[in-house]
XYZ file of C-alpha atoms in Angstrom:
533
model
C 68.769 112.230 70.791
C 71.060 113.456 73.117
C 75.671 112.981 72.345
C 77.787 112.815 74.644
C 81.319 112.636 74.171
C 83.785 109.378 74.611
C 87.182 108.404 74.103
C 86.808 105.132 72.195
C 83.739 106.394 70.060
C 81.065 108.603 70.109
C 77.473 107.462 72.423
C 74.322 108.434 71.505
C 70.921 107.123 73.478
C 67.262 107.881 71.842
C 65.109 109.112 75.390
C 62.283 107.869 74.078
C 63.198 104.094 72.859
C 66.308 103.864 75.268
C 68.351 102.155 72.325
C 72.060 102.701 72.494
C 73.948 104.111 69.439
C 77.850 103.554 69.349
C 79.657 105.109 66.337
C 83.082 103.686 66.287
C 85.909 105.719 64.963
C 88.672 104.134 63.372
C 86.972 102.964 59.806
C 84.886 101.059 58.673
C 82.817 103.477 60.527
C 79.848 101.724 61.628
C 77.334 102.138 63.832
C 75.964 99.642 66.160
C 72.264 99.920 67.769
C 71.906 98.094 71.362
C 68.421 97.195 72.344
C 67.026 95.973 75.281
C 64.863 93.153 75.069
C 62.823 91.982 77.549
C 62.715 87.854 76.425
C 58.825 86.928 77.712
C 59.458 83.601 76.777
C 62.087 82.786 79.381
C 60.329 82.183 82.567
C 63.342 84.014 84.461
C 62.438 86.749 82.179
C 66.986 87.396 81.374
C 66.947 90.547 79.928
C 68.286 90.160 76.058
C 70.595 92.822 74.633
C 70.362 92.753 70.240
C 72.924 94.420 68.523
C 72.462 95.116 64.702
C 74.197 97.603 62.394
C 72.583 100.528 61.087
C 73.689 102.768 57.712
C 76.246 105.614 58.740
C 74.148 108.115 56.482
C 71.075 107.877 59.175
C 72.981 109.797 61.669
C 74.605 112.431 59.246
C 72.802 114.860 61.376
C 74.174 113.862 64.574
C 77.881 113.637 63.161
C 77.541 117.066 62.546
C 76.085 118.450 65.794
C 79.265 116.293 67.179
C 81.778 118.177 64.667
C 80.018 121.332 65.573
C 81.697 122.202 68.958
C 83.287 126.035 69.457
C 86.272 126.848 68.160
C 88.812 128.102 70.138
C 91.835 128.455 72.841
C 90.621 125.515 75.377
C 91.276 123.122 72.208
C 94.907 123.505 72.536
C 94.800 123.166 75.796
C 92.762 119.734 75.618
C 95.495 119.005 73.372
C 98.462 119.341 75.552
C 96.515 117.921 78.685
C 95.999 114.528 76.850
C 99.371 114.648 75.751
C 100.343 115.251 79.553
C 97.669 112.814 80.058
C 99.418 110.057 77.372
C 102.383 110.384 78.729
C 101.652 109.563 82.373
C 100.316 106.612 81.137
C 103.005 104.486 80.141
C 103.498 104.642 84.125
C 101.741 100.971 85.450
C 100.792 100.611 88.659
C 102.472 97.215 89.516
C 99.713 95.683 91.914
C 97.066 96.672 90.058
C 98.362 95.980 86.464
C 96.773 98.948 85.385
C 98.386 103.151 84.093
C 98.347 105.379 86.624
C 95.582 107.640 85.063
C 93.184 104.677 84.548
C 93.493 104.218 88.913
C 92.838 107.971 88.896
C 96.243 108.473 90.568
C 96.697 111.746 88.366
C 94.714 114.645 90.602
C 94.890 118.304 89.746
C 96.263 118.878 86.558
C 97.463 122.432 85.182
C 99.728 123.230 82.706
C 100.681 126.621 81.782
C 101.473 127.512 78.183
C 103.297 130.336 78.050
C 106.002 128.984 80.404
C 106.092 125.286 79.569
C 105.122 124.244 83.042
C 103.110 121.209 83.528
C 101.892 120.699 87.552
C 100.092 118.023 89.155
C 99.197 115.488 92.305
C 99.617 111.688 91.918
C 97.342 110.550 94.398
C 97.998 107.104 96.111
C 96.510 104.875 97.948
C 98.571 104.812 101.130
C 101.598 106.654 102.080
C 102.955 103.475 102.809
C 103.247 102.813 98.646
C 106.670 100.884 98.316
C 107.256 102.396 94.856
C 105.948 105.960 95.435
C 109.209 107.207 94.729
C 109.532 105.252 91.279
C 106.329 106.894 90.440
C 107.555 110.160 91.228
C 110.701 109.813 88.983
C 108.983 107.913 86.648
C 106.149 110.615 86.322
C 108.513 113.496 85.954
C 110.812 111.803 83.173
C 107.782 111.207 80.958
C 106.518 114.693 81.235
C 109.786 116.246 80.790
C 110.729 114.273 77.543
C 107.459 116.626 76.037
C 109.090 118.862 73.563
C 107.245 121.643 74.666
C 107.668 121.241 78.148
C 110.065 123.295 80.242
C 109.606 122.786 83.765
C 107.539 119.672 85.845
C 105.953 119.986 89.411
C 104.893 116.576 91.290
C 103.577 116.466 93.896
C 103.106 112.816 95.810
C 99.757 112.538 98.327
C 97.746 109.837 99.754
C 94.152 109.178 99.475
C 92.074 110.214 102.837
C 92.412 107.529 105.528
C 88.741 106.004 105.819
C 86.788 102.058 105.251
C 85.759 101.557 102.060
C 82.409 99.152 103.695
C 78.787 100.186 103.709
C 76.943 100.353 107.281
C 76.854 101.834 110.272
C 80.194 101.519 111.536
C 81.464 102.522 115.883
C 82.953 106.110 115.504
C 85.935 105.081 116.207
C 86.531 102.787 113.307
C 85.345 104.977 110.781
C 88.496 106.250 109.229
C 90.648 103.647 109.385
C 91.815 102.353 105.812
C 92.741 98.622 106.268
C 92.674 96.154 109.447
C 95.210 93.233 109.609
C 94.551 90.878 112.207
C 97.806 88.708 113.025
C 96.211 85.384 113.857
C 98.236 81.786 115.166
C 95.354 79.947 117.071
C 98.327 79.032 119.251
C 99.606 80.883 122.217
C 103.987 80.729 121.871
C 104.614 81.099 118.320
C 105.176 84.428 118.192
C 102.641 86.259 117.357
C 102.633 89.627 119.285
C 105.883 90.045 118.201
C 105.545 90.171 114.622
C 101.956 92.201 115.033
C 104.425 94.929 116.868
C 106.768 94.474 114.325
C 104.699 94.876 111.509
C 103.324 97.702 113.301
C 106.065 100.065 113.361
C 107.735 98.603 109.797
C 104.564 100.184 108.459
C 104.960 103.090 110.429
C 108.767 103.513 109.396
C 106.915 103.322 105.794
C 105.215 106.449 106.164
C 101.617 104.690 107.262
C 99.772 106.001 109.820
C 99.266 103.241 112.468
C 97.676 101.863 115.227
C 98.342 98.762 117.308
C 94.692 96.812 119.282
C 96.217 94.165 122.003
C 93.053 92.216 121.876
C 94.751 89.717 124.346
C 93.202 89.967 127.780
C 94.292 87.327 129.279
C 97.620 87.710 128.923
C 99.153 91.195 126.890
C 101.777 91.477 125.711
C 102.042 95.094 124.366
C 102.901 96.910 127.537
C 106.000 94.366 127.825
C 106.943 94.729 124.095
C 106.548 98.500 124.009
C 107.841 101.529 126.612
C 104.929 104.498 126.182
C 105.398 107.270 128.465
C 102.097 107.390 129.058
C 101.229 103.858 130.331
C 97.754 103.811 131.663
C 94.476 104.432 129.195
C 93.227 107.979 130.081
C 89.057 108.502 129.017
C 87.511 111.648 127.197
C 85.294 112.697 129.757
C 82.648 114.363 127.335
C 82.843 112.002 124.426
C 83.598 109.246 126.458
C 85.565 108.139 124.623
C 89.166 106.488 124.891
C 91.883 108.560 124.016
C 95.024 105.568 122.959
C 98.621 105.717 123.959
C 101.593 106.293 121.833
C 105.203 105.108 121.454
C 107.465 106.436 118.419
C 103.935 107.933 116.784
C 102.288 104.609 116.880
C 98.610 104.729 118.517
C 98.486 101.737 121.325
C 95.660 100.063 123.076
C 95.899 96.938 125.326
C 94.185 95.776 128.575
C 97.239 95.870 129.778
C 97.425 100.075 129.585
C 93.996 99.548 131.806
C 95.623 99.374 134.899
C 93.678 95.954 135.201
C 96.318 93.757 134.634
C 95.814 90.527 133.012
C 91.970 90.016 133.441
C 90.210 87.043 135.516
C 87.082 86.777 134.152
C 84.443 84.404 131.791
C 84.369 84.443 128.140
C 80.893 86.781 127.658
C 82.439 89.143 129.666
C 85.387 89.500 127.154
C 83.746 89.635 124.724
C 82.551 92.906 125.648
C 85.493 94.150 126.803
C 87.240 94.325 123.385
C 84.565 95.554 121.770
C 84.373 98.298 124.038
C 88.063 98.890 123.982
C 88.086 98.995 120.276
C 85.213 100.657 119.470
C 85.147 103.576 121.501
C 89.092 104.637 121.330
C 89.494 108.045 119.391
C 91.600 105.760 116.604
C 91.128 108.955 114.272
C 92.965 108.547 111.030
C 94.624 105.686 110.353
C 96.456 103.647 107.193
C 96.644 100.198 109.185
C 95.313 99.067 112.435
C 97.096 96.152 113.535
C 95.535 93.113 115.735
C 97.099 91.107 117.463
C 94.478 88.201 118.040
C 94.257 86.365 121.107
C 94.849 83.045 120.720
C 91.839 80.333 119.797
C 88.799 80.175 117.514
C 85.947 80.718 119.869
C 83.989 83.689 120.807
C 86.482 86.047 121.312
C 87.950 86.047 117.838
C 84.733 85.494 116.305
C 83.631 88.799 117.930
C 86.255 90.547 116.372
C 85.811 89.352 113.296
C 82.515 90.539 113.129
C 83.271 94.410 115.179
C 85.567 95.076 113.248
C 85.674 95.372 109.320
C 88.811 92.961 108.546
C 90.378 93.835 105.207
C 93.174 91.014 105.496
C 95.081 88.993 108.183
C 98.337 87.687 108.697
C 99.196 83.666 110.041
C 101.560 82.638 111.678
C 103.143 79.480 113.032
C 106.690 77.738 113.669
C 107.844 74.644 112.106
C 106.179 71.716 114.690
C 103.555 69.868 113.347
C 101.227 70.590 116.168
C 101.464 74.505 115.354
C 100.500 73.219 112.183
C 96.831 71.726 113.196
C 96.342 74.865 114.806
C 96.842 77.188 112.514
C 95.183 75.439 110.199
C 91.906 75.745 112.000
C 92.794 79.807 112.127
C 92.796 79.757 108.485
C 89.870 77.731 108.103
C 88.048 80.605 109.979
C 89.276 83.594 108.803
C 87.858 81.922 105.446
C 84.535 81.566 106.570
C 84.316 84.496 107.224
C 85.024 85.541 103.773
C 88.912 87.743 105.701
C 91.638 86.804 102.554
C 94.818 85.779 104.545
C 97.768 87.383 102.690
C 100.638 86.103 104.134
C 102.222 83.584 105.935
C 105.379 84.948 108.981
C 106.735 81.308 109.758
C 108.814 82.068 113.271
C 111.916 80.082 114.978
C 112.728 78.290 111.871
C 117.031 78.705 112.048
C 119.629 79.231 112.766
C 123.123 79.645 111.914
C 126.361 78.151 114.088
C 129.922 77.071 112.527
C 129.278 77.915 108.840
C 125.975 76.006 108.675
C 122.241 76.153 109.323
C 120.350 74.071 111.297
C 116.509 73.366 111.913
C 116.107 72.390 115.688
C 112.152 72.340 114.949
C 112.232 70.700 111.510
C 111.087 72.281 108.593
C 107.944 72.572 106.129
C 104.611 74.132 108.495
C 104.986 77.142 106.823
C 104.900 75.802 103.254
C 102.234 73.163 104.474
C 99.684 76.218 104.947
C 101.069 77.925 101.993
C 100.375 75.304 99.422
C 97.087 73.575 101.484
C 95.322 76.949 101.665
C 97.123 78.805 98.119
C 98.299 81.981 100.766
C 100.284 83.872 97.849
C 103.701 85.043 100.509
C 105.670 82.662 103.000
C 108.223 84.608 105.330
C 110.681 82.714 107.491
C 112.253 84.569 110.390
C 115.231 83.120 111.893
C 116.007 82.426 115.678
C 117.938 85.267 117.277
C 118.216 86.340 120.811
C 117.963 90.279 119.856
C 114.393 89.759 118.806
C 113.953 88.250 122.082
C 115.412 90.770 123.898
C 113.740 93.441 121.734
C 110.378 92.514 122.868
C 111.408 92.171 126.653
C 113.007 95.480 126.528
C 110.239 97.688 124.985
C 112.390 98.778 122.028
C 110.812 96.666 119.208
C 114.258 95.167 116.370
C 112.802 96.852 113.302
C 113.679 100.213 115.321
C 116.644 99.652 117.393
C 118.490 97.537 113.894
C 116.560 98.694 111.571
C 119.444 97.103 108.842
C 119.186 93.643 110.221
C 118.603 90.696 108.946
C 114.998 90.521 110.293
C 113.854 94.301 110.154
C 114.837 93.066 106.313
C 112.482 90.159 106.361
C 109.696 92.743 108.136
C 110.437 95.231 105.079
C 109.611 92.678 102.521
C 106.301 91.446 104.981
C 105.216 95.103 105.456
C 105.293 95.484 101.099
C 103.211 92.013 100.971
C 100.788 93.716 103.124
C 100.516 97.112 101.979
C 100.184 95.757 97.781
C 98.013 93.091 98.955
C 95.481 95.270 101.006
C 95.906 97.976 98.124
C 94.553 94.844 96.000
C 91.869 93.756 98.331
C 90.223 97.218 98.346
C 90.664 97.944 94.948
C 89.327 94.417 93.744
C 85.901 95.136 96.984
C 85.522 98.823 95.363
C 85.351 97.428 92.278
C 83.163 94.098 92.396
C 79.821 95.309 92.105
C 78.800 98.390 90.072
C 76.295 99.854 88.088
C 76.988 100.007 84.147
C 73.958 102.972 83.181
C 75.208 102.850 79.660
C 73.625 98.972 79.323
C 71.932 99.295 82.602
C 72.747 96.444 83.851
C 74.870 95.128 86.989
C 78.320 94.397 86.292
C 80.511 91.982 88.665
C 83.396 90.408 88.912
C 84.385 88.700 92.778
C 87.166 89.041 93.955
C 89.685 86.951 93.068
C 87.857 86.042 89.922
C 88.768 86.159 86.926
C 84.761 86.182 85.641
C 83.044 89.216 85.019
C 79.485 89.079 84.326
C 75.994 91.288 83.830
C 72.931 91.267 85.828
C 69.601 92.980 85.120
C 68.907 95.555 88.223
C 65.034 93.556 88.596
C 66.423 90.604 88.733
C 68.770 90.913 91.560
C 66.114 93.188 93.557
C 63.714 90.417 92.681
C 66.059 88.030 94.249
C 66.052 89.813 97.579
C 65.985 86.959 100.600
C 65.855 88.956 103.370
C 62.629 88.870 105.673
C 61.357 91.810 103.493
C 61.153 89.694 101.002
C 61.067 85.910 101.872
C 59.147 84.701 104.910
C 61.230 83.504 107.483
C 59.032 80.711 108.380
C 57.711 78.859 105.378
C 60.015 80.380 102.637
C 57.273 81.701 100.370
C 58.370 84.724 98.388
C 56.586 87.681 99.574
C 57.748 89.908 97.074
C 55.698 89.331 93.456
C 57.127 89.773 90.284
C 55.234 93.064 89.159
C 56.260 94.498 92.225
C 59.494 95.274 91.363
C 59.821 97.888 87.952
C 61.713 96.246 84.894
C 63.473 99.577 84.335
C 64.267 99.508 87.938
C 68.162 101.025 88.811
C 70.251 101.124 91.576
C 70.625 104.427 93.208
C 74.518 103.492 95.315
C 76.036 100.128 95.775
C 78.544 99.427 98.408
C 81.273 97.066 99.337
C 79.954 95.540 102.607
C 83.026 93.254 103.726
C 84.789 91.055 101.914
C 81.356 89.281 101.553
C 78.831 91.412 99.994
C 77.754 94.693 98.728
C 74.837 96.732 100.124
C 72.351 98.383 97.037
C 70.309 100.976 98.167
C 67.176 101.094 95.442
C 64.372 104.200 94.347
C 62.196 102.886 97.127
C 64.644 103.055 100.286
C 64.857 99.265 100.567
C 68.537 98.485 100.818
C 69.245 95.521 100.244
C 72.708 93.278 101.035
C 73.611 90.748 98.113
C 76.016 88.665 99.374
C 78.529 87.329 96.418
C 77.558 83.911 96.719
C 73.743 84.951 95.392
C 75.082 87.390 92.615
C 77.050 84.418 91.312
C 73.527 82.277 91.057
C 71.228 84.685 89.571
C 70.423 84.658 85.906
C 72.676 86.585 83.684
C 72.437 88.567 80.609
C 74.078 87.250 77.447
C 75.072 88.759 74.149
C 76.226 92.037 75.933
C 79.034 93.902 74.242
C 81.846 93.369 75.794
C 83.347 97.238 76.865
C 80.502 99.923 77.292
C 81.752 103.397 76.078
C 83.877 105.693 78.671
C 82.468 108.878 79.637
C 84.740 111.443 78.913
């Protein structure tokens, strides 16, 4: 029997039978034997899990083996390391609701015992993390109170910019962490104003940001920002587009292509947008903000299919007519499994003579929030300075960072950062393989339910053309073609709607969340698997 030491209990696995023995450290010191048994009476061949209590004496030999680990100076170092990690585990990430140690934020922990010096790095999900200063101060505080600690060195960093989605992404998009669409599906509501000011707010929070103006018929970006170079350049060797920059934010718009506004048919526009977006050398970006064109047609669908959108921000105005068009856009994103994280209601009100006036009525934004369950609503007032900044080429959040409008965009930026981090976390952990239980663990984003699936059952339920005849619907893969003990080699997110599962035979299966929820589940499974040190 091979032994592995764990935080919660000792864990033994028999190489012959595959049974798992779990030794709980707290009294009563029970040993639970977990064995996987195939239920042949079940037509769906659901894997059943049985548990039974085993005498502690039967494992006395194995227990002695676990206590025979070499003793030495490393034991003291391990004890100090555990004390530091225990202290840091008091810090809870407000977005994930989990301590920073469990989130994997603590890196490069080094302890100089003679000097009483502790050094470590906190690697956050984004450089724009709104609570990074709180994390740094709290980490210094909780470690410094340890009696043997004399000095604490905390370094802050962020994870490298990279998409979490599987699949072959265009090279230009392969180093972008989050892509945020700003959409309204109606013209004239201030969508471009929101997109530009949001982008520069995120840049002010420390993030690497780009803006893609996807409106070919009426590009707004050349008017709203004033870069030194107003023409996009082409790398002759790589055949890629080099974006222009303004105040550290990368910019791409058809208006910078030297063509002005386009006069062309829809299919040609879709091709132009695809080329501008995917062949641009965006480099490493934390956020790419896409200023979506009005409507829900060919161009919008092309963008949603080409770019792995992380989230969408919806812009509306108080009028009922605006709500009708916005509702279409929200439904489009819902069908494409792109979560809408915030609603911005623009031109809501203005103040005069000590009173607040609502010239266009009110309630459109809150109606979107209530009807579609979008969690956050932000109101923008009617301000001459906001309109003037859009015409002058300097965004409002840059020209007047202390204004009421800038504070609203700051709140919107914090919301986008937090929601994107949550979405990335949920998507990256939605479907995982539990090697101890030999089961696929599923927790679909925005769902509190977690369940387990047998790998062979998932493989047999593949609905691709390789497994199912597209004309007759006949299942081509037979029950016996899939080994009962098959295990996935890799599971990676595939957008916000599915995962890509790679099997030992080289087959790559696309498993949508909706399909996984309909597959037969494992029952009577222990709620927690051992956590390996």
